[in-house]
Short mmCIF file of C-alpha atoms in Angstrom, two decimals:
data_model
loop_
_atom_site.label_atom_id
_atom_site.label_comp_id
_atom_site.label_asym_id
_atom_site.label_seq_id
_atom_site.Cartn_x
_atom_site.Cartn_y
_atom_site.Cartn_z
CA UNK V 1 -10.67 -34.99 118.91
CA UNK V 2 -8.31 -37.41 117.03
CA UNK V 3 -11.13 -39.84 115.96
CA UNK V 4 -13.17 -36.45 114.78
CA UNK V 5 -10.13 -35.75 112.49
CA UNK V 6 -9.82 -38.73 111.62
CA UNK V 7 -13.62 -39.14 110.50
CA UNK V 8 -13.72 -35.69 108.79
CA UNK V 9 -10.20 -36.59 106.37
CA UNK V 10 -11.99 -39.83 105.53
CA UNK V 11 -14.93 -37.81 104.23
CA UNK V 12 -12.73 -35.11 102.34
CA UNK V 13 -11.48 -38.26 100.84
CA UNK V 14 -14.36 -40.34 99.96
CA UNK V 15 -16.26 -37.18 98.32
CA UNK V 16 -12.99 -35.96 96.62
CA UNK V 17 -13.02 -39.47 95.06
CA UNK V 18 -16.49 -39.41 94.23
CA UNK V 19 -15.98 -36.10 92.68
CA UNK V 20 -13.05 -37.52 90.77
CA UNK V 21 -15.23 -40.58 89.34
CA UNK V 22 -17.78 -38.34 88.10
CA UNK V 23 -15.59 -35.23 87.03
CA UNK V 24 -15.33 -35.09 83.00
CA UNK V 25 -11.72 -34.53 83.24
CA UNK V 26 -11.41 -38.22 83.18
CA UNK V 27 -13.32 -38.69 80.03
CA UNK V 28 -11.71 -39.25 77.05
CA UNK V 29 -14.44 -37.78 75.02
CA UNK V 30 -13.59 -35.50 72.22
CA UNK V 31 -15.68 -32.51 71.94
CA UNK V 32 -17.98 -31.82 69.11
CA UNK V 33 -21.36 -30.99 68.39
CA UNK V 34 -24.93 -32.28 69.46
CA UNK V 35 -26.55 -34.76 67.79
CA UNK V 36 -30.09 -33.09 66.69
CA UNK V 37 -33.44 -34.57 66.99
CA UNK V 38 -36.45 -32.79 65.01
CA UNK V 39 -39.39 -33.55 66.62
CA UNK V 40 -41.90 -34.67 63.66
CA UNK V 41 -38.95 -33.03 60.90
CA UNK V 42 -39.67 -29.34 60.02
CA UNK V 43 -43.64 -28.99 61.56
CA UNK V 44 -45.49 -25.20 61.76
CA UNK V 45 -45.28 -24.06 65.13
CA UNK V 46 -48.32 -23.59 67.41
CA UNK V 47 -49.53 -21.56 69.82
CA UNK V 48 -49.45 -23.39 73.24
CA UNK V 49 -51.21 -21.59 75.94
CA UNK V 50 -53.44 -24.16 78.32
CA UNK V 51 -52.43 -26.79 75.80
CA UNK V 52 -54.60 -30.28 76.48
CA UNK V 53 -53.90 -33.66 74.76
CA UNK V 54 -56.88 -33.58 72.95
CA UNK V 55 -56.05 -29.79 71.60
CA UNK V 56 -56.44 -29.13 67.70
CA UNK V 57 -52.97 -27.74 66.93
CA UNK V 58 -53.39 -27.18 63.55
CA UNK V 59 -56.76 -24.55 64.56
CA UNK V 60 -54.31 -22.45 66.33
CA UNK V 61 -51.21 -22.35 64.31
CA UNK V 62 -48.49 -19.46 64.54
CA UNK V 63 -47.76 -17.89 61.01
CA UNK V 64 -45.96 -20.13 58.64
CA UNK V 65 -42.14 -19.48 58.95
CA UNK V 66 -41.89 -22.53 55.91
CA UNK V 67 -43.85 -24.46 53.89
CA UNK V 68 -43.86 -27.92 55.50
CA UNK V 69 -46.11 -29.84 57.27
CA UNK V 70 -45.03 -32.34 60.19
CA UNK V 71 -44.73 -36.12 59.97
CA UNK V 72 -44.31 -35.84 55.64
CA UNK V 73 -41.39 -36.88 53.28
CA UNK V 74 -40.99 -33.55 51.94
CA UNK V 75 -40.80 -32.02 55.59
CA UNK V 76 -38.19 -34.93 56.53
CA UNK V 77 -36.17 -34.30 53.63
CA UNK V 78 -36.39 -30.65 54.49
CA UNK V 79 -35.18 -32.10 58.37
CA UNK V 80 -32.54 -33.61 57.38
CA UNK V 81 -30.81 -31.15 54.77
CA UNK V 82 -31.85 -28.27 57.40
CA UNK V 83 -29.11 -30.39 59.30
CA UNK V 84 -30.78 -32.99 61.46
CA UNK V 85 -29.54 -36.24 62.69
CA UNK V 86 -32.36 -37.90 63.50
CA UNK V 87 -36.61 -37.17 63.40
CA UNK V 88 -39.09 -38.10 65.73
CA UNK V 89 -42.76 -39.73 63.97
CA UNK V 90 -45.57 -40.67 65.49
CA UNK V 91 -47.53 -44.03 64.19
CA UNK V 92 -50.94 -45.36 64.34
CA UNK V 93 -51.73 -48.62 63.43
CA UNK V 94 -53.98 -49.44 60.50
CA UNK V 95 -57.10 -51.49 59.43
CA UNK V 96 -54.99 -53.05 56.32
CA UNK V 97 -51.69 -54.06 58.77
CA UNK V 98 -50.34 -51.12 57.76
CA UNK V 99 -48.56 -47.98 59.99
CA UNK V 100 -49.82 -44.19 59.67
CA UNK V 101 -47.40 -41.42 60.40
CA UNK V 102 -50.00 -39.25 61.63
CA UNK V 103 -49.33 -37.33 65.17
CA UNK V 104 -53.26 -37.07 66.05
CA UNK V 105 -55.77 -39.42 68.09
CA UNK V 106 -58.49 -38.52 64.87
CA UNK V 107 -57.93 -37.14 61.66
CA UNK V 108 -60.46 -34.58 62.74
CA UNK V 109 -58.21 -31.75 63.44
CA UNK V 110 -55.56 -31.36 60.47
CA UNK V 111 -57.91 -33.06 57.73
CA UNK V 112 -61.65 -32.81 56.33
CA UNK V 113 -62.09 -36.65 57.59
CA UNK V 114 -63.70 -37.83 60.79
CA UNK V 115 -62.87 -40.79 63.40
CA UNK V 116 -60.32 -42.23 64.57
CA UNK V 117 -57.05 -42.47 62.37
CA UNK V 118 -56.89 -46.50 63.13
CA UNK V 119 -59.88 -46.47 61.79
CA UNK V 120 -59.07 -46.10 58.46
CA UNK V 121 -57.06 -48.15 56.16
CA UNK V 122 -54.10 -46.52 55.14
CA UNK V 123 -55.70 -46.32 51.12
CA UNK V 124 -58.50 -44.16 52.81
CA UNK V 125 -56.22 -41.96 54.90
CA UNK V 126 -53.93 -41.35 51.61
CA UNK V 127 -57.41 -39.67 50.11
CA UNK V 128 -56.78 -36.95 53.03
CA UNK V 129 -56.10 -33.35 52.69
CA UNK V 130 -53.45 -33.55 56.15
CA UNK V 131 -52.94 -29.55 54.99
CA UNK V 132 -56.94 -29.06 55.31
CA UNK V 133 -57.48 -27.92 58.95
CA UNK V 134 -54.35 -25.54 59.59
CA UNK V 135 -55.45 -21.97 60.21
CA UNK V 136 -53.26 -18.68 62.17
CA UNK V 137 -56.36 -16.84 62.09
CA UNK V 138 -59.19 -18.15 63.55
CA UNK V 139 -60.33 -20.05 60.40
CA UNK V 140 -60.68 -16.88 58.08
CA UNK V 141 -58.04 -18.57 55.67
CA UNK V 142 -56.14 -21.92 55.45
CA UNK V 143 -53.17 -21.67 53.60
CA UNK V 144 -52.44 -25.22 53.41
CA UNK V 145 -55.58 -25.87 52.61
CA UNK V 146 -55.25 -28.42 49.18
CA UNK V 147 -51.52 -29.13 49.17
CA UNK V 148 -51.79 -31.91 51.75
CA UNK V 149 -53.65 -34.23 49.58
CA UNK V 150 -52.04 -37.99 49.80
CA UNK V 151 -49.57 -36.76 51.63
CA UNK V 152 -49.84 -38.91 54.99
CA UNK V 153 -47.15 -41.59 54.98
CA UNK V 154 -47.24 -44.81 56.04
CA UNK V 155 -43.93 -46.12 58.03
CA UNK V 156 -43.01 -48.44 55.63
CA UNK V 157 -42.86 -45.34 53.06
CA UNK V 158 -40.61 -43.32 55.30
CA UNK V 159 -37.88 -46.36 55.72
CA UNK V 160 -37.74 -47.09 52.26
CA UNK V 161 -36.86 -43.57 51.48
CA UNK V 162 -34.73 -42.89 54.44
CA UNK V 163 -32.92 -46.27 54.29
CA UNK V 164 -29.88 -45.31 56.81
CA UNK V 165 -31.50 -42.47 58.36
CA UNK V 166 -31.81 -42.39 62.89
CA UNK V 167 -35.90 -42.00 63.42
CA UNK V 168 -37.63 -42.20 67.20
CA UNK V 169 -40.86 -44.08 66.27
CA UNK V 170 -44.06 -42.76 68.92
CA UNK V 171 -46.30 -45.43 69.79
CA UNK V 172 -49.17 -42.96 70.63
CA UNK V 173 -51.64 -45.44 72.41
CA UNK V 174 -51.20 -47.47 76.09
CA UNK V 175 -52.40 -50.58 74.21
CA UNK V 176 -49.93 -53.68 74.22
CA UNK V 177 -50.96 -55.06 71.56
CA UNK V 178 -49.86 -52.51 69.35
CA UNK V 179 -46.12 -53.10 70.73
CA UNK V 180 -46.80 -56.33 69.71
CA UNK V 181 -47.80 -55.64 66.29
CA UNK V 182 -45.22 -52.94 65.98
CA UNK V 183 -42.49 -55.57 67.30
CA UNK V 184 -43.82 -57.73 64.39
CA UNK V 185 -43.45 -55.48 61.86
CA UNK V 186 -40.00 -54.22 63.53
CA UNK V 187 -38.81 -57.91 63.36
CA UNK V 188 -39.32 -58.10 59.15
CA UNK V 189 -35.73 -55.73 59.19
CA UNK V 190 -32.24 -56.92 59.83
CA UNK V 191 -30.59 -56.07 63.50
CA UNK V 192 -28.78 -53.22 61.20
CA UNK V 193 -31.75 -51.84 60.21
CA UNK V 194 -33.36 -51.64 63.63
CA UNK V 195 -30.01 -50.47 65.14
CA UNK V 196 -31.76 -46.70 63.56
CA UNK V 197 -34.44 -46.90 65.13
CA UNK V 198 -35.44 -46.22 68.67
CA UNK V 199 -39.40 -46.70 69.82
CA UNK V 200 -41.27 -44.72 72.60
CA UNK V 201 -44.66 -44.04 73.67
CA UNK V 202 -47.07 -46.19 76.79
CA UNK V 203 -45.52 -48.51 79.18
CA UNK V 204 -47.51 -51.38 77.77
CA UNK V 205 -46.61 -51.32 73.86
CA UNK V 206 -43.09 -50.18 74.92
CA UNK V 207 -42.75 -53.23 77.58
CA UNK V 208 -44.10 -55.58 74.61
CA UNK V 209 -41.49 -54.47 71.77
CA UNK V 210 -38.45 -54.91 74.25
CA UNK V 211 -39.89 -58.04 75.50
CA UNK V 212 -40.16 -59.26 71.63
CA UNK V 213 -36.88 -56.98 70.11
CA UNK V 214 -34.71 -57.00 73.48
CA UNK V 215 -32.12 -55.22 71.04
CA UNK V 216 -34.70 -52.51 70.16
CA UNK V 217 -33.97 -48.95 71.32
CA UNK V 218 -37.17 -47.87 73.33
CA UNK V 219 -38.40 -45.56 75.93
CA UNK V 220 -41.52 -45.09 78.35
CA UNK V 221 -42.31 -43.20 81.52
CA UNK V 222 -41.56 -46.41 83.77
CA UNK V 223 -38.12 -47.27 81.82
CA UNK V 224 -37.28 -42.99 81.72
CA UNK V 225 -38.03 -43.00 85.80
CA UNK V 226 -36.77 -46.03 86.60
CA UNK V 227 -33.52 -44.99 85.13
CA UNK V 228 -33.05 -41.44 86.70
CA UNK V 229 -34.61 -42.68 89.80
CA UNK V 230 -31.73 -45.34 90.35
CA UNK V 231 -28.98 -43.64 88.64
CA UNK V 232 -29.61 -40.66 91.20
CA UNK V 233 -28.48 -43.03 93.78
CA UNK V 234 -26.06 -45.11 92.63
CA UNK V 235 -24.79 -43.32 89.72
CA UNK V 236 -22.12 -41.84 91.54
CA UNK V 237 -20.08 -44.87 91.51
CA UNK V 238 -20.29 -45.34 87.79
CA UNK V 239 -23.00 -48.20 88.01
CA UNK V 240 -25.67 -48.11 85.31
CA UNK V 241 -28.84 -49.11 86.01
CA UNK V 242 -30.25 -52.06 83.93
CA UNK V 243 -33.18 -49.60 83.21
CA UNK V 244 -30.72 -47.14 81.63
CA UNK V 245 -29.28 -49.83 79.77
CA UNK V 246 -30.06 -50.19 75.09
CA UNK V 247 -32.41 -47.37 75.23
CA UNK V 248 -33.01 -44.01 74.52
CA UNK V 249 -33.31 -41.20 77.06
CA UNK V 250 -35.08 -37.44 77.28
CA UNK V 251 -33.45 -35.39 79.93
CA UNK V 252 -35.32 -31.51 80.61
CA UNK V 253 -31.84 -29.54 80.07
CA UNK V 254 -32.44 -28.12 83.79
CA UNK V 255 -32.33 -31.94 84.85
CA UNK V 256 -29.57 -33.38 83.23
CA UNK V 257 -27.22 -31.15 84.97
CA UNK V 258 -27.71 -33.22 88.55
CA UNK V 259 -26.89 -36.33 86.73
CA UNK V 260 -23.37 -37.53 88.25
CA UNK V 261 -20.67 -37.46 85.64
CA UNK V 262 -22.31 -34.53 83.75
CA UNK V 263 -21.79 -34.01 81.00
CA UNK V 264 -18.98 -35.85 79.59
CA UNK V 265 -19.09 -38.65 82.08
CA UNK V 266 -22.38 -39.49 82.24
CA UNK V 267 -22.52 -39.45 78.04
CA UNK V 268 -19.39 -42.03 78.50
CA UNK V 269 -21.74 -44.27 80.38
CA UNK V 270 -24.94 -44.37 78.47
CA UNK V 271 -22.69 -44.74 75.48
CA UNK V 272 -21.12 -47.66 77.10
CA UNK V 273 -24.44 -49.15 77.70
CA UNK V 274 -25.77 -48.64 74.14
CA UNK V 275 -28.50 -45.27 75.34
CA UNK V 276 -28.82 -42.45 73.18
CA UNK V 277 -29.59 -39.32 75.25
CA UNK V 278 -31.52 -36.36 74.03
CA UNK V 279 -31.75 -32.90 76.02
CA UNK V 280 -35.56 -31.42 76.43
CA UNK V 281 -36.46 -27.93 77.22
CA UNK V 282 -36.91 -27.08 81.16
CA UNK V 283 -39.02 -29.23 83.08
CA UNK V 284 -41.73 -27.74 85.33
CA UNK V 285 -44.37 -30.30 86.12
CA UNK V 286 -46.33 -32.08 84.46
CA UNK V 287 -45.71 -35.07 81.44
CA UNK V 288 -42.61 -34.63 79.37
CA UNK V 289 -40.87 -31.19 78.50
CA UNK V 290 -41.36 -29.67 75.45
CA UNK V 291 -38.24 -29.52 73.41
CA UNK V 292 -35.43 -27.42 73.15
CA UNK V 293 -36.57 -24.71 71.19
CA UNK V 294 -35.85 -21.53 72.55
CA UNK V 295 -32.15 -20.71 70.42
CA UNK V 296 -30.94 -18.81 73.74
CA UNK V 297 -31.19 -22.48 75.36
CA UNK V 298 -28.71 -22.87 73.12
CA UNK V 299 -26.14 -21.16 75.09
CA UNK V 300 -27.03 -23.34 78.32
CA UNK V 301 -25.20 -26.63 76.54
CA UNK V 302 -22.24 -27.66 77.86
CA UNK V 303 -19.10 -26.64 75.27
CA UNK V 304 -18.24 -29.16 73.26
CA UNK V 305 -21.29 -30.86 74.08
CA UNK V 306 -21.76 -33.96 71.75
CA UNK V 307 -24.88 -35.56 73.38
CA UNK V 308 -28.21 -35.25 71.97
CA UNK V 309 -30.96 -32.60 71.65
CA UNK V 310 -35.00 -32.67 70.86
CA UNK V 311 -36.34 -29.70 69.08
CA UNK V 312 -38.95 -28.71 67.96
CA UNK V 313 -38.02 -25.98 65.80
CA UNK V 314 -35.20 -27.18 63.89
CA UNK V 315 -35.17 -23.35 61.42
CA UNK V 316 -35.09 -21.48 64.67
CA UNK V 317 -31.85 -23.80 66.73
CA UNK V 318 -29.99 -25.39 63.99
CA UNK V 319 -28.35 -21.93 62.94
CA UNK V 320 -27.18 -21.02 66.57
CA UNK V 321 -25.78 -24.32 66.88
CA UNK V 322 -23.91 -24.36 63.97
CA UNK V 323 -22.34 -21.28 64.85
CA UNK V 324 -21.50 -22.02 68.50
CA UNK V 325 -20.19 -25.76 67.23
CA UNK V 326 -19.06 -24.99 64.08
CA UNK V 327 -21.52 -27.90 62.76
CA UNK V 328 -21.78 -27.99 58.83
#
């Protein structure tokens, strides 16, 4: 009976201590607001039902609630005065040695080109209408049809008119030897420059930039499971994984919550480790979350929260938040 009380006191006190590690009443953190991510700056919203990768987006577009179109300077501008800390672009690599800040596989979809967007040179994809294809419905009129004309950006544009500005950079093929190029291209800027930037996409161009840029910010499936996968188990003790370690990380909101040391704690440690961490909307299956665009998701954050979030409607969150964290 003694060595069962014994056994049961040492428990109390090894999970009271474990509870104590990862409580956020040790953290020193001082609250504030989240850090916002606008997925592609200020974009037109879409309907999503049985959404595919290979869906035309811009065919079955909500009505306008702005004026911009996604993955432009003038909707990145619009981003960033909206209130955004940092934008998410996707890239595609071009016949000239150039990168195209295009979302889509083919310029099929949003333009009145055809084929492949690394198919082109960028000079040929700046002849593009990007506004051509959008329609809310059903193709009867296209009210951005004409104002998209030149406006598809190559990377190099967006840098040298956002020169201290936070951007996530989507490698949107498996291929590694676009990492490699990418790296390349990465490796013309000073550390200071890089140290805004963070790169995602496949495990193979992803693998191939940190293997070139180990200082690079990046992000794939592997590294993103790797990291929750091994934090899960020995996070409790305040280790960090190497595979949560100078990287960026997207948590589903409903996730991030059986993270030990959430919130403040676990925020402490990726800071520690140089990670930037950026809530998603709920996770049910699938590939990544969508992001957190419902404003009522708002209300799930933490207070004081100062981590990061992903949306994808920056009009529709950034006034909630600003009013629950009296941002600015």
């Amino acid at each position: 009976m003694r060595k069962r009380t014994i056994f049961s006191a040492g428990v109390i006190v090894v999970a009271a201590g474990i509870w104590l590690n990862n409580s956020s009443l040790l953290s020193g953190r001082p609250a504030g607001g989240p850090v916002v991510l606008a997925h592609r700056g200020l974009a037109q919203d879409f309907d999503r039902t049985n959404l595919g990768s290979d869906t035309c987006t811009a065919s079955r577009m909500l009505p306008p609630r702005h004026a911009y179109l996604e993955n432009t300077i003038a909707s990145m501008d619009a981003a960033f005065a909206f209130g955004a800390d940092a934008l998410e672009l996707d890239v595609h690599p071009t016949t000239d040695g150039k990168f195209a800040v295009f979302h889509d596989w083919t310029v099929d979809c949003r333009t009145e080109g055809k084929g492949e967007t690394r198919g082109h040179s960028m000079a040929q994809l700046k002849t593009l209408d990007i506004g051509y294809g959008y329609t809310a419905d059903g193709g009867k009129t296209f009210p951005f049809r004409g104002k998209g004309i030149g406006m598809m950006p190559s990377l190099d544009e967006v840098l040298a008119h956002f020169p201290a500005r936070r951007f996530n950079i989507n490698v949107k093929s498996n291929d590694p030897r676009e990492g490699e190029a990418l790296a390349a291209w990465l490796s013309r800027l000073t550390p200071a420059e890089r140290g805004y930037l963070s790169v995602y996409g496949g495990d193979k161009p992803i693998a191939a930039v940190k293997a070139a840029l180990p200082d690079m910010h990046t992000l794939s499936r592997a590294s993103l499971t790797q990291c929750i996968a091994r934090y899960a188990a020995l996070g409790w003790s305040g280790y960090v994984p190497d595979a949560c370690r100078h990287g960026t990380l997207l948590i589903p909101i409903n996730i991030a919550k059986w993270m030990w040391g959430w919130p403040n704690r676990f925020l402490d440690r990726m800071q520690a480790v140089d990670t930037q961490v950026y809530l998603l909307g709920p996770y049910s299956g699938g590939g990544f979350s969508e992001g957190l665009d419902d404003p009522k998701l708002i209300d799930q954050l933490p207070d004081g929260y100062s981590g990061g979030i992903s949306t994808d409607a920056l009009d529709l969150v950034m006034p909630v938040i600003k009013a629950r964290f009296g941002r600015p």
